Amino acid sequence: MDYEDIGLMAGIEIHQQLDTKEKLFCRCPTKLRDVSEKNGEFKRYLRATESEMGEIDRAAKEEMKKQDRIYTYYEYDTTCLVENDEEPPAPMNPEAVELALTMAKMMDMSPVGQVHVMRKLVIDGSNTSGFQRTSLVALNGRIPCIPGGAGIESICLEEEAAQRVEGDLFSLDRLGIPLAEITTAPDMKTPEQVKEVAAYIGMLLRSTGRVKRGIGTIRQDVNISIRGGARVEIKGVQDLNLIDEVVRREILRQQNLLFIRDELIKREASVSDEIFDVTELFKDTGSAILKKAKSILAVRLLGFNGLVGKEIQPGRRLGSEMSDYAKKCGVGGLFHTDELPAYGVSEEEVIKLRGFTNANPGDCVILVADTKKRAQCAIGQILMRAEMAFSGVPEETRKMLEEGSTSYMRPLPGAARMYPETDVLPVDITDEYWEELRIPELITEKEKRFAEEMGLDPALAKNIAYSVRRPLFEIAVSKGVKPNLAARTLYSTLRELKRDGVDTVSLSDADILEIMLAVEAEKAAKEAVPDLLRAVSKGDSVASAIEKIAPSVSEEELSEVVSAVINERIDFVKEQGMRALGPLMGVVMKEMRGRVDGKVISEALKNELKKVL
Amino acid sequence: MDYEDIGLMAGIEIHQQLDTKEKLFCRCPTKLRDVSEKNGEFKRYLRATESEMGEIDRAAKEEMKKQDRIYTYYEYDTTCLVENDEEPPAPMNPEAVELALTMAKMMDMSPVGQVHVMRKLVIDGSNTSGFQRTSLVALNGRIPCIPGGAGIESICLEEEAAQRVEGDLFSLDRLGIPLAEITTAPDMKTPEQVKEVAAYIGMLLRSTGRVKRGIGTIRQDVNISIRGGARVEIKGVQDLNLIDEVVRREILRQQNLLFIRDELIKREASVSDEIFDVTELFKDTGSAILKKAKSILAVRLLGFNGLVGKEIQPGRRLGSEMSDYAKKCGVGGLFHTDELPAYGVSEEEVIKLRGFTNANPGDCVILVADTKKRAQCAIGQILMRAEMAFSGVPEETRKMLEEGSTSYMRPLPGAARMYPETDVLPVDITDEYWEELRIPELITEKEKRFAEEMGLDPALAKNIAYSVRRPLFEIAVSKGVKPNLAARTLYSTLRELKRDGVDTVSLSDADILEIMLAVEAEKAAKEAVPDLLRAVSKGDSVASAIEKIAPSVSEEELSEVVSAVINERIDFVKEQGMRALGPLMGVVMKEMRGRVDGKVISEALKNELKKVL
Amino acid sequence: METGERVLCKYAGTQLKGTYITERNGKAVIKLDSGYNIGVLHSTLEVIPKEKPAAPSPKKIEQNEKLPKLSIISTGGTIASKIDYRTGAVTSQFEADDILRAIPGLKDIAHFNAHVPATILSENMTPAIWKTLARTIFDEINSGTEGIIVTHGTDTMAYSAAAVSFMVQTPVPIIFAGSQRSADRPSSDNVMNGMCSAAAALSDLGEVAVVMHATTNDDYCAVHRGTRVRKMHTSRRDAFKSMNIKPLGIVDYPSLDVKLEDSVVRRGENKAALFDNLEENVGLLYFYPGMKPEVISAFSGYKGLVIAGTGLGHTSSACIGAVRDLTKAGTVVVMTSQCLNGRVCDRVYDTGRDLLDAGIIEGEDMLPEVAFVKLMWVLGQEKDTEKVKALMKTDLRGETGRCTPHGL
Amino acid sequence: METGERVLCKYAGTQLKGTYITERNGKAVIKLDSGYNIGVLHSTLEVIPKEKPAAPSPKKIEQNEKLPKLSIISTGGTIASKIDYRTGAVTSQFEADDILRAIPGLKDIAHFNAHVPATILSENMTPAIWKTLARTIFDEINSGTEGIIVTHGTDTMAYSAAAVSFMVQTPVPIIFAGSQRSADRPSSDNVMNGMCSAAAALSDLGEVAVVMHATTNDDYCAVHRGTRVRKMHTSRRDAFKSMNIKPLGIVDYPSLDVKLEDSVVRRGENKAALFDNLEENVGLLYFYPGMKPEVISAFSGYKGLVIAGTGLGHTSSACIGAVRDLTKAGTVVVMTSQCLNGRVCDRVYDTGRDLLDAGIIEGEDMLPEVAFVKLMWVLGQEKDTEKVKALMKTDLRGETGRCTPHGL
């Protein structure tokens, strides 16, 4: 596809959790807990409020359609009254500000003179306050990863939302973890560029060594539009490998919506706002959903026949879009005549329906079944979305589905959902402060340096450069651990141990470092490292693990063992001469079980063999 | 029996609950609640403390033998932190002080110059504080009811204890109700005199019209000694009719104990303090109690054979006394060889027991079965009581049993259990205050006055004088209700209604008075009184009851009814003449259903008859 | 530049459109069209002429005249707070009518009459404003309202509720309500507190009460007697607690069912009466170990002083002389306890007896703050010292009980 | 007549024998042989010569030297109270040894060393006595005790526990214990509190704590951190409550099992150290509506002042000038909240920001009383104002937390 031809414009937003000691607006740790560790809970309602400008945000209004939802929040020993929205926030965490500004500097941005914390209305329950605190910290940078580079519009420092456990139940441990939101300009011209930029920014953030790692700690949103279409924001692309596919499918969706638009205009289609109560029609239906519904309402989309059922993206039809809108009222979905008879609705019932509603063959009839109140709300949403079809692509926030298609979430939020967080004082960013911020080496540069200067195998260099343990690698090397030992231990050995079921997460950096230093100090053989790590992971101290597994061996002891091994095999030795060295190495190594370095054993064997021969 | 000959000396203590508005040391009402109305409970331990003189009271010490008993208290909407022993007491209720002093004045006593509130140690759980607050308010009076009169030693104003629900569970509603304790001199020389004095004092107290009535509101303790015996206090004689029998039985008990003493001395009996563990002996016994006991201990009372089982009072033996002492340790009782074999213990086991303990035929062996700790404690108590048998009658506080016999409670308390209640300021009784106290008329005087001055039938006069409703009677009469109507209504009518199941308790004095006044004002016939009371007891207002049952009848209406009745029976009337009055009365009365007084009807009938005849 | 003016910000190589908000620490605060506020140097700004948007004019609230009549009397507070652009902080500048906008459900349960006798942060409450407030309430009662809601900042709400309790004898409920989390957030407690207050104001109650969240959940409000309530947390929704008595009742949310205890004063039990005289020359003093007697003497010339003593109502022996000097000079000194719960009793310990001897009045089980307000009021009604003493120990508005209930 | 003399009272026609106790309101108080006290005219009394009984001499308590060593340091208080015959009230005149007599169980769990640095009613506690107390405790720690029990009147126990928390850095438990119901009654809480304190003093704790009844039942004691505890009821057994944190643990009764929270400082974590300097010229002021600025100015010349403000930490705007004058003149002013629970935050409202501008220090989630004691102590250690401010906001002895826990 010629992306230039269709006028593709794409940009991304990257949300990265920061690995600070404390949260952004309270002093709780940025630790996640298991739901089973909750030690309290509470329940609250949320309501949209007017902004300082006197408006209610359209996205918030949409959420309010589901009235009087009561949200439940789980509390932990690591959460406090700030997460509970029961105490004013503490001043912004300076560590997080410093980290966000460091990122900004890495992307050649300009800091704002004074950082103001804003409240961004979010009333889906994921924020106990009903808003997310966010602040714009820097503007207008550029990164060099694609031809011509990509503009970075802004970096915001935000608080992470509460984790949804299920339905309207949230876990407070995640709420308030600092989050850097990096927004690029819509500079990407192909799906592949989107992926490249996302990957580059990810690398850049990890280069700080101070971001969270693991599932859910980084999330990409993609902004896409094509000529004639509209800006659509797709939320929550967690898997980088899908990001180009998401872009491709959105292009497809927008193209199909534009096709439908043109077709509707050609057909002189229209939307009838006449609502039919067809509950009686289905009182003996074979559809379980319709049969149990208290109220079934129908509307006609005149001239829509066949278009509502048209696929616009794999697994998605115009009908799916309408259904998404309808669900905001709490209904389960809708039926439309493009897909009927089906789902237990008979041919005969469809005919009766079309008759009752006076529908022409070119019309599509839509059904919604629920309580009267909800069904009425849903019909309104459906009519609204049907009207939108005449202008093609609506501006929307959408949610990625499993394979890369998307569903509607809410309208694009406007500026009205932002208003000042009055409980937090602004932070002045002085020139001196900005000047003194140190830019960390990029992982890509490290990778090169590890290979070229430290002589690591390029693959290992890359692996260790991108590894979570990379900061430890650099510390270890700076303390005298040989790069190869450090890299193999921290990347390969830990990986293998993990594969074997060892709880490597519980190994502290300090312990791993101590083990590597012991090897360098020849207090343990490098062959003993896996066993030592294994022991320490089970709760041993490093010292006691060394004592048990690799007690320092005196030269005397070693030479005794070597002598014994040679004497037992003296005929073989006499026969083979110095060639016996290789085979005997294995025997002695096994005997010493990693307590002595291979090189030392080899030396001792050589000496002893020389004596004997 | 010649009581003078045996040197009987008896005195009584009367405990009378006062019907004050509030309690003695807090402002809670003096109302009792049903246990089911409790709205809270708490649990506490109590421990004997030293008095201001540095001693622990012997009675308290005895209670302490049951170590670490935890007491449970029920709270009510009518109890407060003072009953809970969680707040200092309020100043002494002046209403109670005034009432106690009035009683004192009625008995010709002298008030103390300054009333000091004392704490009397009571650690059986019936007082949350571990003491009962009591104060000596007046001294040395005399009442004239027996030949020579009876001396009144003192009147104390105390707080009532908590009501025991069961075991160690108490109800706080009763705690703190004011209690007058009247102690006579030991001036009574016969059982009958005891009864007379008790009755007289009861009458005197009720003459105030301000004491509680009903079961448990008045309790008599009796102090008895005979020559050679000892002072014994018998607690809780609630039924006045039993009091003389109690005295007689105590005389019998003391005589028998003296007999046993003499017999023991004659036999040169003694108490062996050697304790035998005989648990093994009874491991296959037929006695369930012994079989399940963890420890069975035995002691020998040398030369006691036959005396331990000797009846000293109906249903009581020396063994019962020992058993009472033993129970203080928490054991269920004891076995002694005077009563064995029995209770599942076989002849053979008794022989083995005597053999094992080296007991001679003249000895008595006592067994206690329980935990080792409790059994040891009990054996100590038994030996102590056995030793006491050599001096005859111990000074004791005893509890009345159902028929008038008594059981041991605790040693007579000494002065050491009294120490000052420092949280309550002393109350000065000035001469002016004392002078101004008005003495109420005695019930006996009232009885006379009601009969002589008001012309009531002597029996009715007595009944109404002693009745709970007597104050209302006097008020009613003072307001113009005829004494006979008032007395019959308040005594006979209410009694009958109660017998018929009417809830007469719910009838307020004000309502009854209003009904009687309505009769006097001829708004209702006196015949209607029972029906009116019945209606009001069911919740009707007096006015509406009169409206429904006895609407005022106009003369016109009455004369119409009378005319009608006569005309219907005109032949009969003509025949009988004025003799028809009687039979016609009944007819008209029935017609008017109590709405018109009989006399009025009679008058109207007479007039009408005269006219007709 | 004026708040609301459209500006172009040339900064960091871009041109950003926005709206000028205010100046803060020497920087210009602008709201970008993205919604974010940032602080920039004034020199980066250019005014865009004629683009100033009209402030949206809020629609007039339509009320249903058929519903029962309630009065909302606003004194300020976060139940009706708005942002102060000068400091960026929240201040109370709404008019009472705005409460109906903030709590739309209100207009479905009653027809409201609104008065704004004051718009203050509640820490600035004064006896003078209490008088105005009391008069406004009294006038509303006389005009036939079914009940009164006083919106009030939470800081001194308990003091004001006590003051109104004494100043206004009322046949209808007078409900104080506020919010601990300001009205400008979706999670604000103002909606639930406001709705529950209205339900309480229509209920059978005949007392002055505070109606606020009973728990941290949005589940029900407690109805606290105005003379027995205290703010017991700086920031939680359930900060208000009844002290020494159980709450008068609860209002369930969202059902708005009102459950009252049997013991409450009922609607219509009392006639309306106004007693708005207050002696303002009254102090409240918190004793602490090592307090110098001069701290007490600083109140000489005052008509009344409430001491929050330790435990059962004590000061150090060293301070008793200063207390005696005050009482001798005619200051009425009332002893309360900093324990807040329980009853003062100065008969138990030496120091207490000495204080009684020095002329203090035991404040029974009154909260120090309530005793303070009551003393102002009693001294405003009565000059005779013995009568003042008697009144201080007498229960007038449920502020003290003859017995201290168990189990709170 | 002397207390204890035998007398014959001729009154009301009888002759009553008794013992002379004291004089009260012009009357002679005698204890009759029946045990009752009565007040009579002196003229009714005759002394009976030579019948004066010897006061019973209490037996010496035998201690088991093999048990662990604990120290009892007595300052007075009702855990060891006796009757004062002068006023008839309870005073604290016992020596520490008497506590072993009052609580016989103690001698079975430890071997006690006793000191009596003061015998006062606790409302008379002063910074000077705190110094003596701290030194006595420090000396005991150095002499190798396993733990310390400080018996103390309950009125100011929380203040003293806070003071000792700051003054003594301790490797062993320092347990404050007292009783709300005096030792002279069978229902006294002294036995359970004393036994539980001893168990706590032998536990793994390494902090200063208050150990008192947790409920009105005799079921268990709570272990409260010395810098987080407050007396919250005048008279109940369970008057002491941990504020803003959960108790450090509980001691079950009668099993004496000690359960401590994971977060407590453990025995031996800290080395013993004494910091017994206190700046005594520090005040504590409770703000109230309508407060005149002069009340604040009365503290001019003070080195430090803690204000218990309303809500999140406010005074009226009218008082801010007086606060500014104090801070300008060098008084360190710390803001706390009379809400007692929750955290001060002066960044939210105008008044708070103005107070910050006037130089106050936010007292975080410290209790006003604890902030007061801490300020005395900090000013005793450090003269530099900036360092004083920093120390006041830093958690030194668990008196403040970085986060306010939910669910208390």
PDB file of N, CA and C in Angstrom, chain B residues 17 29 112 148 207 225 278 281 283 291 312 327 333 335 345 368 407 414 445 504 516-517 549:
ATOM      1  N   GLN B  17     -35.064  -1.426  99.506  1.00  0.00           N
ATOM      2  CA  GLN B  17     -34.787  -0.585  98.333  1.00  0.00           C
ATOM      3  C   GLN B  17     -35.660   0.656  98.379  1.00  0.00           C
ATOM      4  N   PRO B  29     -31.864   5.918  86.225  1.00  0.00           N
ATOM      5  CA  PRO B  29     -33.126   5.613  86.897  1.00  0.00           C
ATOM      6  C   PRO B  29     -33.008   4.325  87.714  1.00  0.00           C
ATOM      7  N   VAL B 112     -25.983  11.286 112.172  1.00  0.00           N
ATOM      8  CA  VAL B 112     -24.561  11.615 112.379  1.00  0.00           C
ATOM      9  C   VAL B 112     -24.366  13.030 111.869  1.00  0.00           C
ATOM     10  N   GLY B 148     -41.295  -3.442 125.965  1.00  0.00           N
ATOM     11  CA  GLY B 148     -40.029  -2.773 126.253  1.00  0.00           C
ATOM     12  C   GLY B 148     -39.442  -2.089 125.041  1.00  0.00           C
ATOM     13  N   SER B 207     -44.660   3.243 105.198  1.00  0.00           N
ATOM     14  CA  SER B 207     -45.431   4.449 105.523  1.00  0.00           C
ATOM     15  C   SER B 207     -44.889   5.680 104.814  1.00  0.00           C
ATOM     16  N   SER B 225     -27.946 -15.616 118.463  1.00  0.00           N
ATOM     17  CA  SER B 225     -27.008 -16.416 119.267  1.00  0.00           C
ATOM     18  C   SER B 225     -27.760 -16.982 120.453  1.00  0.00           C
ATOM     19  N   VAL B 278      -5.971 -40.967  97.324  1.00  0.00           N
ATOM     20  CA  VAL B 278      -6.643 -42.258  97.157  1.00  0.00           C
ATOM     21  C   VAL B 278      -7.242 -42.407  95.755  1.00  0.00           C
ATOM     22  N   LEU B 281      -7.456 -45.890  94.336  1.00  0.00           N
ATOM     23  CA  LEU B 281      -8.417 -46.765  94.999  1.00  0.00           C
ATOM     24  C   LEU B 281      -9.768 -46.794  94.289  1.00  0.00           C
ATOM     25  N   LYS B 283     -10.367 -46.167  90.946  1.00  0.00           N
ATOM     26  CA  LYS B 283     -10.305 -46.083  89.483  1.00  0.00           C
ATOM     27  C   LYS B 283     -11.388 -46.920  88.795  1.00  0.00           C
ATOM     28  N   LYS B 291     -15.050 -41.434  89.708  1.00  0.00           N
ATOM     29  CA  LYS B 291     -14.384 -42.074  88.578  1.00  0.00           C
ATOM     30  C   LYS B 291     -13.765 -41.048  87.630  1.00  0.00           C
ATOM     31  N   ILE B 312     -28.196 -31.745 112.228  1.00  0.00           N
ATOM     32  CA  ILE B 312     -28.166 -30.637 113.181  1.00  0.00           C
ATOM     33  C   ILE B 312     -29.321 -29.672 112.933  1.00  0.00           C
ATOM     34  N   LYS B 327     -16.620 -26.071  99.371  1.00  0.00           N
ATOM     35  CA  LYS B 327     -17.084 -25.515  98.085  1.00  0.00           C
ATOM     36  C   LYS B 327     -16.439 -24.176  97.739  1.00  0.00           C
ATOM     37  N   GLY B 333     -18.375 -30.765  96.363  1.00  0.00           N
ATOM     38  CA  GLY B 333     -18.803 -31.226  97.673  1.00  0.00           C
ATOM     39  C   GLY B 333     -17.814 -32.256  98.193  1.00  0.00           C
ATOM     40  N   PHE B 335     -17.469 -36.453 100.239  1.00  0.00           N
ATOM     41  CA  PHE B 335     -18.063 -37.696 100.744  1.00  0.00           C
ATOM     42  C   PHE B 335     -17.493 -37.942 102.129  1.00  0.00           C
ATOM     43  N   VAL B 345     -20.596 -45.674  95.709  1.00  0.00           N
ATOM     44  CA  VAL B 345     -19.399 -46.185  96.395  1.00  0.00           C
ATOM     45  C   VAL B 345     -19.803 -47.479  97.121  1.00  0.00           C
ATOM     46  N   VAL B 368     -12.465 -35.906  98.999  1.00  0.00           N
ATOM     47  CA  VAL B 368     -12.767 -34.822  98.070  1.00  0.00           C
ATOM     48  C   VAL B 368     -12.203 -35.197  96.707  1.00  0.00           C
ATOM     49  N   SER B 407     -27.283 -22.468 105.127  1.00  0.00           N
ATOM     50  CA  SER B 407     -25.958 -22.992 104.775  1.00  0.00           C
ATOM     51  C   SER B 407     -24.923 -21.901 104.965  1.00  0.00           C
ATOM     52  N   GLY B 414     -15.252  -8.377 109.155  1.00  0.00           N
ATOM     53  CA  GLY B 414     -14.754  -7.511 110.207  1.00  0.00           C
ATOM     54  C   GLY B 414     -14.716  -6.070 109.758  1.00  0.00           C
ATOM     55  N   GLU B 445     -51.524   4.155 111.655  1.00  0.00           N
ATOM     56  CA  GLU B 445     -52.347   5.320 111.997  1.00  0.00           C
ATOM     57  C   GLU B 445     -53.331   5.623 110.872  1.00  0.00           C
ATOM     58  N   THR B 504     -53.015  -4.160  84.859  1.00  0.00           N
ATOM     59  CA  THR B 504     -53.241  -3.010  85.748  1.00  0.00           C
ATOM     60  C   THR B 504     -51.973  -2.224  86.012  1.00  0.00           C
ATOM     61  N   MET B 516     -61.763   8.470  88.427  1.00  0.00           N
ATOM     62  CA  MET B 516     -62.532   8.625  89.673  1.00  0.00           C
ATOM     63  C   MET B 516     -63.156  10.020  89.753  1.00  0.00           C
ATOM     64  N   LEU B 517     -62.373  11.023  89.297  1.00  0.00           N
ATOM     65  CA  LEU B 517     -62.913  12.377  89.329  1.00  0.00           C
ATOM     66  C   LEU B 517     -64.093  12.512  88.370  1.00  0.00           C
ATOM     67  N   ILE B 549     -67.597   4.390  76.443  1.00  0.00           N
ATOM     68  CA  ILE B 549     -68.285   3.481  77.372  1.00  0.00           C
ATOM     69  C   ILE B 549     -69.384   4.157  78.170  1.00  0.00           C
TER      70      ILE B 549
END
